[in-house]
Coordinates of C-alpha atoms in Angstrom, one line a residue:
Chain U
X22 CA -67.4 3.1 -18.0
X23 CA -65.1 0.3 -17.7
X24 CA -65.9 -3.7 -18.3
X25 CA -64.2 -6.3 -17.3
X26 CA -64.0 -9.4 -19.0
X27 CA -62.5 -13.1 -18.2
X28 CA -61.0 -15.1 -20.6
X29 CA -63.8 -18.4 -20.8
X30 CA -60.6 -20.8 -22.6
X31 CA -57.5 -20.6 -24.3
X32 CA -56.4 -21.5 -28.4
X33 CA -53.7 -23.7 -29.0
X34 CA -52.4 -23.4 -32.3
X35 CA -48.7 -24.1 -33.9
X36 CA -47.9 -20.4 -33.7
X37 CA -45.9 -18.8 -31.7
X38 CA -44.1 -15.9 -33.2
X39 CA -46.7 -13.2 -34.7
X40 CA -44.3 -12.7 -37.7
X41 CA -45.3 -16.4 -39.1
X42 CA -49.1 -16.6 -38.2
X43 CA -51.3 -16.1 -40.7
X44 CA -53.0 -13.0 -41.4
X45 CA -56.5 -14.6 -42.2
X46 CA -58.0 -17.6 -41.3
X47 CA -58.9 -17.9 -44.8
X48 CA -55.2 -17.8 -45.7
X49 CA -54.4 -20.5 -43.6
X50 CA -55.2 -24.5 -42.8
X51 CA -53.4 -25.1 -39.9
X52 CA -55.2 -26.8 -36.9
X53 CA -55.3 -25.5 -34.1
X54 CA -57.5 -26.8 -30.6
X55 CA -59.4 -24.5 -28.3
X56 CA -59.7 -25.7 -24.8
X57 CA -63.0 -24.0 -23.5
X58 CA -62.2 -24.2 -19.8
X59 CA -64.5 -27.1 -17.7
X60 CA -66.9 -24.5 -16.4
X61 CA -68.5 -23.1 -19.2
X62 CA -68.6 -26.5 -20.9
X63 CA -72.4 -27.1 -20.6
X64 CA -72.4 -24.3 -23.3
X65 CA -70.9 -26.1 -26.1
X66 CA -73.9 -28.4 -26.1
X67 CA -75.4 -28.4 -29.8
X68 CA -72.4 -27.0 -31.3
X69 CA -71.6 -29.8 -33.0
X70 CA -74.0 -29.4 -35.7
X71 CA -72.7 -26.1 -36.9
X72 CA -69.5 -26.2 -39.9
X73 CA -67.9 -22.9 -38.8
X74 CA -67.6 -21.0 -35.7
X75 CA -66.9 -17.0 -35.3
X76 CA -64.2 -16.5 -32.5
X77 CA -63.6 -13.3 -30.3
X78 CA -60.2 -13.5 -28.7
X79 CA -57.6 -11.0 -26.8
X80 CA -54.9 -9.8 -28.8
X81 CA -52.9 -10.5 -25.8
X82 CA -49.1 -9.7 -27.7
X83 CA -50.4 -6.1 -28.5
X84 CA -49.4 -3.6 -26.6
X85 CA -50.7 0.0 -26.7
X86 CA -52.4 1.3 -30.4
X87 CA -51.7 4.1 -33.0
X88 CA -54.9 5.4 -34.6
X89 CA -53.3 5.2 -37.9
X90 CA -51.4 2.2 -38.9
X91 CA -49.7 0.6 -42.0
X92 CA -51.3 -2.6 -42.6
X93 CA -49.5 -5.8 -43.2
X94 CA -51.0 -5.8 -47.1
X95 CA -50.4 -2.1 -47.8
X96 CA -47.2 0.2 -47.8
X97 CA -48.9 3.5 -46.7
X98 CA -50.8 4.5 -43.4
X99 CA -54.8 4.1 -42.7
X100 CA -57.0 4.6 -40.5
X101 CA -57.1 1.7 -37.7
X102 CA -60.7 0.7 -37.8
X103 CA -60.1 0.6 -41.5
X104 CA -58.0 -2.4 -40.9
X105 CA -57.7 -5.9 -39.3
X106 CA -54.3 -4.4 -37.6
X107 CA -54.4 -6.5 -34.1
X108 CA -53.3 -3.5 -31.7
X109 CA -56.2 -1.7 -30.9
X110 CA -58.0 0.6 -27.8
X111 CA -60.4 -2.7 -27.1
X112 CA -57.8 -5.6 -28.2
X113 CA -60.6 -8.0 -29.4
X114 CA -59.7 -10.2 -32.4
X115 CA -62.3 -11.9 -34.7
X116 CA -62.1 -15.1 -36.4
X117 CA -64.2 -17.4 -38.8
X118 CA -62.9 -21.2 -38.5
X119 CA -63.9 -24.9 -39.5
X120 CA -65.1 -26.9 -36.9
X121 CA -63.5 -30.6 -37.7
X122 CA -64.8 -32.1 -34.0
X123 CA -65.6 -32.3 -30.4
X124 CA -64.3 -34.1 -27.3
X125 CA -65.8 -32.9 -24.6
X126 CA -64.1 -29.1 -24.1
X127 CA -61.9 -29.4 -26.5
X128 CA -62.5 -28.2 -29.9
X129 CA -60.9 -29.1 -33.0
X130 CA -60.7 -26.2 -35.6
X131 CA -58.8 -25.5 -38.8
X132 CA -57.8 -22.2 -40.7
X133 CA -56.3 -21.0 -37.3
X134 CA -54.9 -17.7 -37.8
X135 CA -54.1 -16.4 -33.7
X136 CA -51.2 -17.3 -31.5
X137 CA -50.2 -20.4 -29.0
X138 CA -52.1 -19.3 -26.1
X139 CA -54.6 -16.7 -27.0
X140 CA -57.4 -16.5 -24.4
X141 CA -60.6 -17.2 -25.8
X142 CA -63.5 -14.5 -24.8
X143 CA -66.7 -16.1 -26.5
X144 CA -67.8 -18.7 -29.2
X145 CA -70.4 -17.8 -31.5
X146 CA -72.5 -19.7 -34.8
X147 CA -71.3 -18.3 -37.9
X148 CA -74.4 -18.1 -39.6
X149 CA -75.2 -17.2 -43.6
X150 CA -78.2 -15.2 -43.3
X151 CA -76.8 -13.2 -40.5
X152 CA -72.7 -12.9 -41.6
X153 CA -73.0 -13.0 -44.9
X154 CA -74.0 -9.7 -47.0
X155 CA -73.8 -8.9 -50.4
X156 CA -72.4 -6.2 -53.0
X157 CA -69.4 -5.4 -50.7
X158 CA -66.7 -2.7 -51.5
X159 CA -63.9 -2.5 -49.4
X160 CA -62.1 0.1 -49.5
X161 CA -58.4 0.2 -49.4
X162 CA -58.6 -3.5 -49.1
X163 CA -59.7 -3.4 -52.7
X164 CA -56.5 -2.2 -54.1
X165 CA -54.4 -4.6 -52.7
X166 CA -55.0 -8.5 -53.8
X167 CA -56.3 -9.9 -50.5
X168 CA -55.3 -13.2 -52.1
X169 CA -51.8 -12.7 -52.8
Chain E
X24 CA -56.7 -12.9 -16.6
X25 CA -58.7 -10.1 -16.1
X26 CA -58.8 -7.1 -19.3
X27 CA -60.6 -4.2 -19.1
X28 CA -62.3 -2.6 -21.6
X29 CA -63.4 1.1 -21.8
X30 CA -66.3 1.9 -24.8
X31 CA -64.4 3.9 -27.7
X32 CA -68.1 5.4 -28.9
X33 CA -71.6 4.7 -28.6
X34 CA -74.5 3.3 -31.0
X35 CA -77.8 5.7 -31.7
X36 CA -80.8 3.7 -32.7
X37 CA -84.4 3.8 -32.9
X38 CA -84.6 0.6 -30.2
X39 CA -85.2 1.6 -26.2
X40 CA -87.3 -2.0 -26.0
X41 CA -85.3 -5.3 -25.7
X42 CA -88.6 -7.2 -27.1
X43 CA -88.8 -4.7 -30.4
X44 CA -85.7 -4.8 -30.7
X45 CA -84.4 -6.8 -34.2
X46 CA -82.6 -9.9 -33.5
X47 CA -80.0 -9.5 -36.2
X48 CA -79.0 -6.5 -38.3
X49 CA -80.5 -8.8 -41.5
X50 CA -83.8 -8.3 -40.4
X51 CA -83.5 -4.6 -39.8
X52 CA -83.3 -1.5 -42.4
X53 CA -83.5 0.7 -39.2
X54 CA -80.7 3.4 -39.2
X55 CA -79.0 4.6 -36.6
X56 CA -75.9 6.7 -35.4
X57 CA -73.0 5.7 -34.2
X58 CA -70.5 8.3 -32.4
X59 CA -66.9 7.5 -32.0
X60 CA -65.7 9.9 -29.2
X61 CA -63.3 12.5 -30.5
X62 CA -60.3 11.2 -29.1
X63 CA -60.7 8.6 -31.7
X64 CA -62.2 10.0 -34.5
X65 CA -58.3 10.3 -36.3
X66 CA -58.8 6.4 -37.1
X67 CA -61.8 6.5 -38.6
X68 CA -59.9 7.7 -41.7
X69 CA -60.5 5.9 -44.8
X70 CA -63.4 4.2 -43.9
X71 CA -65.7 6.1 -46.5
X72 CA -64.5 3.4 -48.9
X73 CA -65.6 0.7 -47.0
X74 CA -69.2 -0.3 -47.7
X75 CA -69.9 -2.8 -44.6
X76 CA -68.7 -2.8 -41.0
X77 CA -68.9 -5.1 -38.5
X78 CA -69.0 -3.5 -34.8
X79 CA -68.0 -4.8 -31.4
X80 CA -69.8 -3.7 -29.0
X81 CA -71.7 -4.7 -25.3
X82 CA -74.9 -6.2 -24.3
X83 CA -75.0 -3.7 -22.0
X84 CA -79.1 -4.3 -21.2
X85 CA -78.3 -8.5 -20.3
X86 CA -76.8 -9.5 -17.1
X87 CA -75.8 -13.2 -15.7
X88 CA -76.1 -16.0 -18.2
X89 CA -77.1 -19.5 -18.6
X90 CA -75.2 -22.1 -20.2
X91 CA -78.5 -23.0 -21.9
X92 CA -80.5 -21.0 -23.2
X93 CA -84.0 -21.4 -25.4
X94 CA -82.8 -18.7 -28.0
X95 CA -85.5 -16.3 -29.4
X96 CA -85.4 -18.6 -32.8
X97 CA -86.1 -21.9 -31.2
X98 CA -88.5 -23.2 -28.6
X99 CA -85.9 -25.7 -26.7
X100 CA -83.1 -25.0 -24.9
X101 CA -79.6 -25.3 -26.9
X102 CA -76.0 -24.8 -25.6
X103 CA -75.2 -20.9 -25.2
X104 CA -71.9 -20.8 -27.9
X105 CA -74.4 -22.4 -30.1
X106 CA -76.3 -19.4 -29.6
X107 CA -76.2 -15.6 -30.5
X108 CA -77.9 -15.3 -26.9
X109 CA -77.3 -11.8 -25.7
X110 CA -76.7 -13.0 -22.1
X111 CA -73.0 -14.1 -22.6
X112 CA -69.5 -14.8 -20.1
X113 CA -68.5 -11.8 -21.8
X114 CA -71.5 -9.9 -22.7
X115 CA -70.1 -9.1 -26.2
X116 CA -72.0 -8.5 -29.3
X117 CA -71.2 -8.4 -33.0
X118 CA -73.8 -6.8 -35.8
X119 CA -72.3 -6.3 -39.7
X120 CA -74.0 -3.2 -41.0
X121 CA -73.8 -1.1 -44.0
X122 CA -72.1 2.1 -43.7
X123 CA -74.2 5.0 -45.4
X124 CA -72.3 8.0 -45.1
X125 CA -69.6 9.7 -42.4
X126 CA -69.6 13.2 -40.8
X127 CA -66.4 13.4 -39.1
X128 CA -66.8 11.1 -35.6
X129 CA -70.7 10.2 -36.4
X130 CA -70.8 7.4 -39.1
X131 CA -74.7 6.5 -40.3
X132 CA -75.3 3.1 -40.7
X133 CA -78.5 0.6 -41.5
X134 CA -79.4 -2.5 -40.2
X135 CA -79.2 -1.7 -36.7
X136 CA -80.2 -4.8 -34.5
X137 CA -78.8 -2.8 -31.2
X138 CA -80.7 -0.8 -28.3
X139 CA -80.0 2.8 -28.0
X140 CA -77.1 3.8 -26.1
X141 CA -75.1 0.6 -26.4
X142 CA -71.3 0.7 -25.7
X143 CA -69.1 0.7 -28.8
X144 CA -65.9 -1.2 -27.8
X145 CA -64.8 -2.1 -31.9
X146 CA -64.9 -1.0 -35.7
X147 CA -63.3 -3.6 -38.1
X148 CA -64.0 -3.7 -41.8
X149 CA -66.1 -6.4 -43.2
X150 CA -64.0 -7.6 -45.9
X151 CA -65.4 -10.9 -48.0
X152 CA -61.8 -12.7 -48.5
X153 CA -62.1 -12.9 -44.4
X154 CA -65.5 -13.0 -43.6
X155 CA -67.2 -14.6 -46.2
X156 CA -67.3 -18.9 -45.9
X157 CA -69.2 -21.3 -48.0
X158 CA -70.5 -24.7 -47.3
X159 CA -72.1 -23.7 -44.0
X160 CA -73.8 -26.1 -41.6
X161 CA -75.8 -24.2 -38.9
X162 CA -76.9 -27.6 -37.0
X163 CA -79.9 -26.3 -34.9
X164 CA -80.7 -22.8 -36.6
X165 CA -81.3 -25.2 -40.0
X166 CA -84.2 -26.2 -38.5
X167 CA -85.7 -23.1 -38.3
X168 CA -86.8 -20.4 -40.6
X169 CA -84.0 -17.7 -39.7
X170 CA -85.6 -15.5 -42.4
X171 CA -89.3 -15.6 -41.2

């Protein structure tokens, strides 16, 4: 089974070299714009209401994928769906940003965390009662500070 | 731009009806199965630590879209990327479940929201430092009851 899927716009942001981008969006308040091409447009009615949006992007400067990786916070290997790391079989990033504004197609969003460029596949609400959950443990994650 | 994107597993659940079928993994302590074909089993490695996942996979049931769409919460239509609207540009599809236990490539999980035999195309952990956001405004879904 194979699926092909079209890039629907493209995120602007002031990065361009993967070794300076921020990990997280939470680790980062830089403003970025994503152009949502003309087309699909019509869809962003409404959005305007909502504080936070959940991106789903290309990792488009990966390149091929080990199934165990060292992750950017830790020093020894771990299992790659275990981790955030961006090469991956399916190269589909996630991200949680602000929404500061609208003009027409263009959206204005802070705590960008992705590349110049990256094609955008879909915009989604980020919404409490269905992303946020409780009593969490996390793993590896959990011995490394997250914060540092 | 064109990507392609070939399934890495597939999700088990009790749901073969899209109408009885729960609308987001909050609403549902259904449990289901999801295999990860062999080939990629080696990266599943430490996730046993990890307590929440949030899977990627595809609508695999919804074809076409509109760019407005009255979503199953609301009784007007809104803009689509306002939406979680399964019928999508790119018909992908994001649920955060808990993980219950692992036997080698078949990780049990609760609060399916999928139909059986959906695509897997992503396993990233859910990890609150990333995925967690306060002061959320969910413009339309505010005015409805997403819990009833």
């Amino acid at each position: 089974m194979e699926i092909v899927i079209r890039p629907i716009g493209i995120i602007h942001s002031p990065f361009t070299d993967p070794h300076q981008t921020p990990i997280q969006p939470t680790r980062s308040d830089a403003v970025g714009l994503v152009e949502v091409y003309p087309e699909f447009a019509p869809g962003l009615q409404d959005i305007d209401g909502l504080s936070h949006l959940i991106l789903l992007y290309v990792f488009h400067r990966s390149s091929g994928y080990s199934l165990r990786v060292t992750p950017f916070l830790d020093d020894q290997p771990r299992g790659l769906f275990s981790t955030r790391y961006p090469s991956r079989p399916n190269p589909i990033g996630l991200s949680i940003v602000r929404l500061l504004s609208r003009r027409e197609n263009i959206l204005e969003i802070e705590g960008v965390d992705v590349l110049d460029g990256t094609p955008l596949l879909d915009i989604k609400p980020y919404v409490p009662d269905f992303d946020i959950r409780q009593d969490v443990q996390t793993g590896w994650y959990a011995t490394r500070s997250v914060r540092d």
